[in-house]
Amino acid sequence: MLELFLHLLLLFGLSPLLPGVIGKTKALFAGRVGPPFLQSYYDIWKLLGKGLVISRTTTWVFRAGPVLGLAVPVLAALLVPFGAIGAPLSFAGDLIFFVYLFGLSRFFTAAAALDTGSSFEGMGAAREVTFSCLAEPTVFFCFIVLARLSGSLSLDAMFGQALNAGWQSAGPSLVLVLACLFVVVLVENCRIPFDDPNTHLELTMIHEVMVLDHSGPDFGMILYGAAMKLFVLGALVVRLVFPGATENVLLDTLLFSGSMLLLAVVIGVVESTMARLRLLRVPQLLVGTMLLSFFSLILLLR
Amino acid sequence: MDNYNPANLLLLLVILFNFFLLGSSRLGACIRTVAIQGGILSLLPLFLHGFTGHALILAGGAFLLKGLAIPFLLLRAIRQVHIKREMEPLLGYVPTLLLGTLATAGAFIFSDRLPLIEAHRGSLFIPVGLATLATGFLMLITRRKAITQALGYLIFENGVFIFGMLLAEAMPLMVEAGVLLDLLVAVFVMGIVMHQINREFSTMNTGQLSSLRE
């Protein structure tokens, strides 16, 4: 029970801090002061207090998008261990559940975008769906590698103690898995070099264009959900890098929170040093990542 | 097999560079990558055979030629003929990458079935060597520009070099030196040929060489 409470506390409390840290890192690189660390909390709070404008052409699907966008990361978070704090919910095969939970929220976000009837949003939905269907095999190959290493089909065990032994016996393929998962984190959360969360140029937007028509509390939910998604997927990467566990719960929590912030800094550095890829190059890079994850599987199996 | 053997890590890097080469369209980046690949390979004899005189000469020679001289020549060649990227490969980059990965997977599976001596069993040298050979072949087949074909030839030679590593003790130094010298001469000739092709046809596409004209 305590574990569940701690899990949700970390998720709800800490996740909006990550975009703040990324923003601060980017500002530091650009020589600006940048928005405060807590800016995302202010934004979400402000949006939740605002009124809601809904187009008359939309249906219930339009409202369902943000709700699922918020609910899915919370559910998915329950399957993922946060550092050494084990997952509250875990069963054999939950890795497939995990991937398709995000598939569900993506479907509803895209459907909500299409529901507005704007061709512009339809374009964004098409791009989002294309890229994520290329990212999905990568996730599965990475999970298969981890499942093989741990001999288990639940995320809690795959990202559990077996990782320590895994780094000893199959270091190179875990390095590849780490790189692939990091790319997946960037793609799924619409970060540079795949998508620029700040751009509002119609030719380049992907995720941002799908949520243009949402306002007020709905948009607040989308922002909160996006922050949580970054947190959940980031937790996988962080766990892969720091597989150890101390016996102390407090220490584990601190270690996990610190490493999540470190991940946010790394993402900020990547965003500051790289340019956004041309749209045509993105699928190419994603296929490359997929092949890399496939190669890591070969390396493990031989 | 101990995965933390530095030679194995270097070989993994070689494979990653193979993938990059198959997927990249920028000639400058490709040439530099081949240079780095060659540099990495030149470290292999030292890890494999220790700091013996034979290994040192092999490493030094390979580093000078593969890492410095040949890339320098190629970079100068593309500066002279003003080309920056491979424009239209016969096969797209993604299909080539797919084929490259399949070939790499095949190399790993195949090398497990080869009747090797006990010392070489399970080592990464043979699959990586085969995969690099396949990458070189793919580059040679799928690209149009003379210079990328020269690069494919270089990658091919890198694959041969990886194989040669296993035999380095049995193989006289002269053989390896001869191969390296051949390579250098080949790149020289390629550079001159490229210059001529460019002057005659104002393009570097080798496809045009097959059409006759007055």
XYZ file of C-alpha atoms in Angstrom:
516
model
C 0.000 0.000 0.000
C 2.808 2.331 0.948
C 4.551 1.392 -2.264
C 1.517 2.371 -4.337
C 1.227 5.655 -2.494
C 4.905 6.468 -3.004
C 4.636 5.528 -6.668
C 1.713 7.831 -7.345
C 3.223 10.616 -5.255
C 6.405 10.503 -7.325
C 4.459 10.373 -10.573
C 2.025 13.176 -9.839
C 4.427 15.337 -7.902
C 7.642 15.047 -9.845
C 6.577 14.632 -13.472
C 5.860 18.304 -14.314
C 9.326 19.156 -13.030
C 10.973 17.344 -15.977
C 9.792 19.771 -18.696
C 10.920 22.576 -16.397
C 14.416 21.104 -16.097
C 14.610 20.523 -19.861
C 13.533 24.122 -20.470
C 16.079 25.449 -17.993
C 18.884 23.404 -19.603
C 17.991 24.708 -23.035
C 17.841 28.258 -21.713
C 21.271 27.807 -20.163
C 22.685 26.726 -23.522
C 21.063 29.682 -25.260
C 22.354 32.118 -22.637
C 18.879 33.030 -21.401
C 17.472 32.918 -17.896
C 14.553 30.791 -19.003
C 11.226 30.056 -17.320
C 11.368 28.904 -13.685
C 11.678 25.221 -12.872
C 8.081 25.094 -11.693
C 6.645 26.674 -14.853
C 4.783 23.500 -15.886
C 3.014 23.373 -12.510
C 1.918 27.015 -12.961
C 0.752 26.323 -16.517
C -1.274 23.281 -15.561
C -2.791 25.078 -12.561
C -3.702 28.089 -14.687
C -5.244 25.952 -17.445
C -7.300 23.909 -14.995
C -8.929 27.108 -13.773
C -9.863 28.358 -17.204
C -13.037 28.009 -19.221
C -13.486 25.526 -22.032
C -14.284 26.256 -25.665
C -15.540 23.315 -27.694
C -16.323 23.434 -31.378
C -19.886 22.558 -32.315
C -18.683 20.049 -34.916
C -16.998 17.808 -32.377
C -18.405 14.811 -30.526
C -17.569 13.004 -27.307
C -14.397 11.657 -28.941
C -12.907 15.118 -28.754
C -13.341 15.153 -24.964
C -12.112 11.557 -24.602
C -8.671 12.324 -26.084
C -7.304 14.377 -23.174
C -8.946 12.165 -20.560
C -7.207 9.077 -21.919
C -4.060 11.098 -22.434
C -4.019 11.626 -18.685
C -5.355 8.258 -17.541
C -3.058 6.060 -19.642
C 0.299 7.274 -18.291
C -1.007 6.819 -14.744
C -2.028 3.239 -15.486
C 1.208 2.537 -17.322
C 3.207 3.971 -14.425
C 1.811 1.269 -12.147
C 3.557 -1.379 -14.265
C 6.967 0.261 -14.200
C 9.421 0.117 -11.330
C 10.596 3.590 -10.325
C 14.239 2.947 -9.626
C 14.481 0.345 -6.912
C 10.850 0.901 -5.886
C 9.045 -2.053 -7.389
C 5.971 -1.749 -9.579
C 2.690 -1.917 -7.605
C 1.027 -3.920 -10.355
C 2.711 -6.658 -12.318
C 1.718 -9.805 -14.143
C 3.268 -12.018 -16.797
C 2.979 -10.373 -20.200
C 2.336 -6.867 -18.929
C 4.969 -5.551 -21.336
C 2.444 -5.947 -24.155
C -0.230 -4.279 -22.042
C 2.214 -1.441 -21.386
C 2.967 -0.809 -25.068
C -0.660 -0.939 -26.148
C -1.837 1.279 -23.323
C 0.159 3.995 -25.019
C -1.272 2.790 -28.320
C -4.758 3.401 -26.887
C -4.001 6.935 -25.805
C -2.347 7.629 -29.152
C -5.437 6.349 -30.939
C -7.709 8.630 -28.966
C -5.442 11.653 -29.349
C -5.388 11.084 -33.112
C -9.139 10.429 -33.195
C -9.786 13.625 -31.222
C -7.615 15.524 -33.694
C -9.544 14.056 -36.624
C -12.815 14.778 -34.868
C -12.296 18.515 -35.196
C -12.559 18.126 -38.965
C -9.508 20.305 -39.528
C -7.285 18.997 -42.315
C -4.354 20.533 -40.519
C -4.881 18.361 -37.461
C -5.439 15.317 -39.633
C -1.980 15.860 -41.075
C -0.472 15.920 -37.593
C -2.363 12.751 -36.674
C -1.055 10.994 -39.782
C 2.531 11.906 -38.923
C 2.210 10.924 -35.305
C 0.764 7.540 -36.173
C 3.395 6.874 -38.843
C 6.298 7.612 -36.554
C 4.967 5.712 -33.597
C 4.283 2.619 -35.688
C 7.949 2.698 -36.660
C 8.989 3.134 -33.041
C 6.865 0.263 -31.772
C 9.008 -2.634 -33.120
C 12.031 -1.008 -31.484
C 10.314 -1.094 -28.101
C 9.374 -4.720 -28.580
C 12.853 -5.807 -29.644
C 14.290 -4.026 -26.599
C 11.728 -5.703 -24.335
C 12.459 -9.105 -25.860
C 16.150 -8.651 -25.094
C 15.352 -7.745 -21.509
C 12.814 -10.544 -21.179
C 15.375 -13.023 -22.419
C 17.967 -11.716 -19.973
C 15.657 -11.835 -16.984
C 13.675 -14.909 -18.027
C 10.459 -13.128 -17.178
C 7.657 -11.426 -19.070
C 6.727 -8.718 -16.613
C 8.265 -5.272 -16.649
C 8.873 -5.332 -12.920
C 11.161 -8.361 -13.229
C 12.696 -7.290 -16.541
C 13.808 -4.020 -15.000
C 14.528 -5.644 -11.669
C 17.536 -7.329 -10.136
C 18.216 -9.334 -13.313
C 19.674 -6.186 -14.874
C 22.743 -6.328 -12.654
C 23.604 -9.785 -13.920
C 22.616 -8.701 -17.416
C 25.188 -5.920 -17.507
C 27.816 -8.494 -16.538
C 26.899 -11.093 -19.124
C 25.531 -9.074 -22.043
C 26.852 -5.539 -21.675
C 27.119 -4.669 -25.385
C 23.570 -5.619 -26.222
C 22.277 -3.708 -23.206
C 24.159 -0.621 -24.369
C 22.345 -0.903 -27.705
C 19.023 -1.404 -25.918
C 19.720 1.688 -23.848
C 20.431 3.775 -26.949
C 17.290 2.493 -28.665
C 15.076 3.153 -25.653
C 16.478 6.658 -25.381
C 15.536 7.304 -29.013
C 12.070 5.922 -28.280
C 11.736 8.322 -25.341
C 12.614 11.214 -27.649
C 10.192 10.112 -30.381
C 7.280 9.258 -28.145
C 7.556 12.506 -26.254
C 7.949 14.616 -29.365
C 11.343 16.002 -28.497
C 13.993 17.321 -30.855
C 15.383 15.868 -33.189
C 12.051 14.249 -34.122
C 9.551 16.920 -33.281
C 9.969 20.335 -31.765
C 7.561 20.893 -28.867
C 7.998 24.660 -29.199
C 7.381 25.087 -32.885
C 4.091 26.317 -34.245
C 5.115 26.276 -37.853
C 2.507 24.301 -39.710
C 4.907 22.356 -41.904
C 6.904 20.900 -39.061
C 4.521 20.321 -36.180
C 3.546 16.807 -35.267
C 2.193 16.416 -31.792
C 1.522 20.073 -31.167
C -0.816 20.362 -34.122
C -3.069 17.573 -32.861
C -3.907 19.405 -29.675
C -4.363 22.886 -31.143
C -8.129 22.899 -30.629
C -8.039 21.820 -27.017
C -8.307 24.572 -24.484
C -8.600 25.149 -20.757
C -8.755 22.105 -18.480
C -8.578 19.747 -21.473
C -5.273 21.234 -22.549
C -4.093 21.173 -18.933
C -4.779 17.437 -18.853
C -2.845 16.995 -22.086
C 0.156 18.836 -20.671
C 0.027 16.863 -17.435
C -0.374 13.600 -19.354
C 2.568 14.433 -21.617
C 4.769 15.174 -18.608
C 3.770 11.851 -17.043
C 4.442 9.978 -20.257
C 7.942 11.432 -20.317
C 8.321 10.413 -16.683
C 7.155 6.823 -17.219
C 9.216 6.156 -20.342
C 12.169 7.983 -18.820
C 11.911 5.747 -15.758
C 12.673 2.735 -17.980
C 15.839 4.351 -19.338
C 16.943 5.474 -15.893
C 16.380 2.030 -14.453
C 18.497 0.522 -17.206
C 21.403 2.840 -16.364
C 21.134 2.522 -12.573
C 19.983 -1.034 -11.927
C 21.236 -1.133 -8.342
C 19.178 -0.971 -5.172
C 20.001 0.210 -1.683
C 17.975 -1.249 1.145
C 16.757 2.164 2.285
C 13.463 3.299 0.695
C 14.174 6.984 1.226
C 17.607 6.684 -0.346
C 16.178 4.782 -3.312
C 13.565 7.479 -3.850
C 16.173 10.208 -3.740
C 18.440 8.314 -6.119
C 15.596 7.763 -8.553
C 14.433 11.383 -8.445
C 17.987 12.607 -8.949
C 18.569 10.318 -11.912
C 15.266 11.369 -13.510
C 16.372 15.009 -13.272
C 19.708 13.977 -14.764
C 17.836 12.361 -17.664
C 15.919 15.620 -18.172
C 19.243 17.487 -18.318
C 20.545 14.990 -20.892
C 17.417 15.482 -23.020
C 17.901 19.236 -22.703
C 21.502 18.921 -23.885
C 20.428 16.769 -26.846
C 17.783 19.325 -27.766
C 20.218 22.209 -27.535
C 22.986 20.596 -29.542
C 20.947 18.961 -32.287
C 18.823 20.452 -35.013
C 15.431 19.101 -35.848
C 15.640 16.378 -38.519
C 13.987 16.820 -41.854
C 10.667 15.045 -41.837
C 11.823 12.622 -44.516
C 14.840 11.600 -42.472
C 12.812 10.712 -39.389
C 11.424 7.366 -40.657
C 14.908 6.510 -41.890
C 16.400 7.080 -38.466
C 13.572 5.154 -36.809
C 14.097 2.171 -39.095
C 17.807 2.397 -38.275
C 16.993 2.307 -34.569
C 14.730 -0.664 -35.099
C 17.515 -2.524 -36.894
C 19.897 -1.638 -34.095
C 17.539 -3.125 -31.528
C 17.171 -6.196 -33.719
C 20.949 -6.456 -33.841
C 21.134 -6.272 -30.048
C 18.802 -9.266 -29.976
C 21.058 -11.203 -32.375
C 24.044 -10.323 -30.254
C 22.293 -11.729 -27.212
C 20.983 -14.880 -28.853
C 24.082 -16.096 -30.615
C 33.102 -15.383 -23.916
C 34.056 -12.286 -21.993
C 32.152 -9.377 -23.429
C 34.304 -6.757 -21.821
C 37.306 -7.660 -23.864
C 38.283 -4.318 -25.458
C 38.754 -5.963 -28.866
C 35.128 -7.108 -28.829
C 33.889 -3.636 -27.989
C 35.942 -2.229 -30.870
C 34.421 -4.792 -33.210
C 30.934 -3.796 -32.099
C 31.792 -0.193 -32.902
C 32.903 -1.352 -36.352
C 29.451 -2.880 -36.896
C 27.703 0.285 -35.769
C 29.810 2.253 -38.245
C 28.788 -0.225 -40.943
C 25.146 0.600 -40.291
C 25.869 4.298 -40.333
C 27.697 4.008 -43.660
C 24.805 2.193 -45.268
C 22.304 4.762 -44.064
C 24.137 8.020 -44.623
C 24.071 10.072 -47.793
C 26.756 12.586 -46.927
C 30.029 11.741 -48.595
C 32.220 13.727 -46.199
C 30.701 12.004 -43.183
C 31.052 8.623 -44.914
C 34.732 9.136 -45.655
C 35.423 10.251 -42.094
C 33.521 7.252 -40.776
C 35.584 4.895 -42.901
C 38.677 6.667 -41.565
C 37.564 6.152 -37.972
C 36.683 2.554 -38.745
C 40.149 2.018 -40.168
C 41.708 3.678 -37.136
C 39.764 1.417 -34.800
C 40.778 -1.654 -36.788
C 44.415 -0.660 -36.608
C 44.201 -0.964 -32.823
C 43.062 -4.581 -33.067
C 46.476 -6.246 -33.582
C 47.716 -4.627 -30.369
C 44.802 -5.996 -28.341
C 44.992 -9.381 -29.966
C 48.701 -10.056 -30.007
C 50.137 -7.617 -27.472
C 52.864 -5.084 -28.109
C 55.111 -7.247 -30.260
C 57.133 -5.780 -33.075
C 55.028 -7.504 -35.707
C 51.777 -6.188 -34.224
C 53.184 -2.690 -33.845
C 54.259 -2.499 -37.468
C 50.916 -3.881 -38.609
C 48.990 -1.411 -36.437
C 51.152 1.539 -37.448
C 50.931 0.752 -41.144
C 47.202 0.215 -41.043
C 46.646 3.391 -39.055
C 48.736 5.528 -41.404
C 47.097 4.186 -44.539
C 43.524 3.432 -43.490
C 43.116 6.161 -40.921
C 45.053 9.020 -42.488
C 46.385 8.697 -46.037
C 43.435 7.199 -47.905
C 40.741 9.335 -46.270
C 42.878 12.386 -46.965
C 43.126 11.425 -50.645
C 39.388 10.804 -50.884
C 38.478 14.024 -49.132
C 40.735 15.904 -51.512
C 39.101 14.117 -54.433
C 35.572 15.156 -53.460
C 36.785 18.707 -52.902
C 38.184 18.758 -56.409
C 35.089 17.430 -58.121
C 32.653 19.377 -55.940
C 30.261 16.714 -54.813
C 28.828 16.494 -51.338
C 26.348 13.667 -51.347
C 25.348 10.522 -53.142
C 22.310 11.644 -55.066
C 20.417 8.636 -56.292
C 21.495 5.221 -55.071
C 20.188 2.271 -57.074
C 18.503 1.053 -53.929
C 17.157 3.418 -51.261
C 18.938 3.900 -47.956
C 16.333 2.126 -45.872
C 16.285 -1.031 -48.052
C 20.097 -1.071 -48.050
C 20.081 -0.775 -44.274
C 17.583 -3.616 -44.044
C 19.732 -5.770 -46.309
C 22.809 -4.840 -44.290
C 21.159 -5.914 -41.067
C 19.974 -9.146 -42.601
C 23.512 -9.792 -43.843
C 24.886 -9.038 -40.388
C 22.385 -11.384 -38.779
C 23.277 -13.978 -41.387
C 26.966 -13.520 -40.672
C 26.395 -14.150 -36.965
C 24.325 -17.250 -37.597
C 26.641 -18.567 -40.292
C 29.824 -18.109 -38.281
C 28.360 -20.229 -35.506
C 28.136 -23.109 -37.944
C 31.613 -22.831 -39.417
C 34.056 -25.575 -38.439
C 36.480 -23.290 -36.629
C 39.369 -24.168 -34.405
C 38.616 -24.026 -30.714
C 40.420 -20.734 -30.097
C 38.295 -18.828 -32.595
C 34.975 -20.310 -31.585
C 32.559 -17.728 -30.202
C 34.861 -14.823 -30.952
C 33.374 -11.771 -32.625
C 36.111 -11.530 -35.234
C 34.595 -13.861 -37.797
C 30.971 -12.621 -37.779
C 32.120 -8.998 -37.769
C 34.552 -9.684 -40.586
C 31.830 -11.349 -42.665
C 29.355 -8.564 -41.892
C 31.871 -5.920 -42.922
C 32.567 -7.765 -46.158
C 28.833 -7.833 -46.848
C 28.544 -4.117 -46.093
C 31.338 -3.380 -48.536
C 29.617 -5.478 -51.188
C 26.327 -3.697 -50.634
C 27.997 -0.307 -50.969
C 29.688 -1.429 -54.187
C 26.451 -2.714 -55.664
C 23.942 -0.093 -54.660
C 25.743 3.205 -55.117
C 26.203 5.063 -58.370
C 29.007 7.491 -57.679
C 32.534 6.321 -58.309
C 33.632 7.655 -54.962
C 31.090 5.720 -52.910
C 32.116 2.635 -54.824
C 35.697 3.322 -53.803
C 34.431 3.602 -50.231
C 32.685 0.267 -50.579
C 35.974 -1.218 -51.698
C 37.667 0.236 -48.613
C 35.042 -1.212 -46.284
C 35.484 -4.519 -48.040
C 39.208 -4.344 -47.354
C 38.466 -3.543 -43.698
C 36.523 -6.794 -43.551
C 39.460 -8.677 -45.000
C 41.716 -7.001 -42.463
C 39.522 -8.240 -39.589
C 39.821 -11.773 -40.957
C 43.549 -11.322 -41.370
C 43.848 -10.467 -37.697
C 43.149 -14.059 -36.769
C 45.969 -15.216 -38.996
C 48.364 -12.384 -38.187
C 50.839 -14.717 -36.518
C 50.935 -17.125 -39.397
C 50.884 -14.490 -42.115
C 54.156 -12.853 -43.109
C 54.291 -9.115 -42.729
C 54.977 -8.769 -46.410
C 51.515 -10.081 -47.332
C 49.720 -7.534 -45.192
C 52.015 -4.758 -46.372
C 51.358 -5.796 -49.953
C 47.594 -5.671 -49.441
C 47.803 -2.239 -47.879
C 50.007 -0.974 -50.675
C 47.608 -2.364 -53.263
C 44.826 -0.538 -51.520
C 46.697 2.733 -51.581
C 47.504 2.366 -55.240
C 43.910 1.446 -55.975
C 42.661 4.571 -54.267
C 45.217 6.644 -56.135
C 44.055 5.198 -59.415
C 40.434 5.661 -58.405
C 41.133 9.302 -57.617
C 42.690 9.875 -61.008
C 39.915 7.977 -62.756
C 37.305 9.962 -60.905
C 38.944 13.169 -61.961
C 38.944 12.021 -65.560
C 35.330 10.824 -65.464
C 34.319 14.136 -64.026
C 36.176 16.090 -66.696
C 34.863 14.028 -69.574
C 31.257 13.621 -68.564
C 30.840 16.419 -65.998
C 29.262 13.857 -63.696
C 30.481 11.049 -61.504
C 27.702 8.612 -62.150
C 29.265 5.373 -63.272
C 25.999 4.382 -64.933
C 26.828 6.772 -67.766
C 30.074 4.986 -68.474
C 28.180 2.143 -70.106
C 26.636 4.319 -72.798
C 28.881 4.845 -75.798
C 29.265 8.085 -77.602
C 31.334 9.511 -80.439
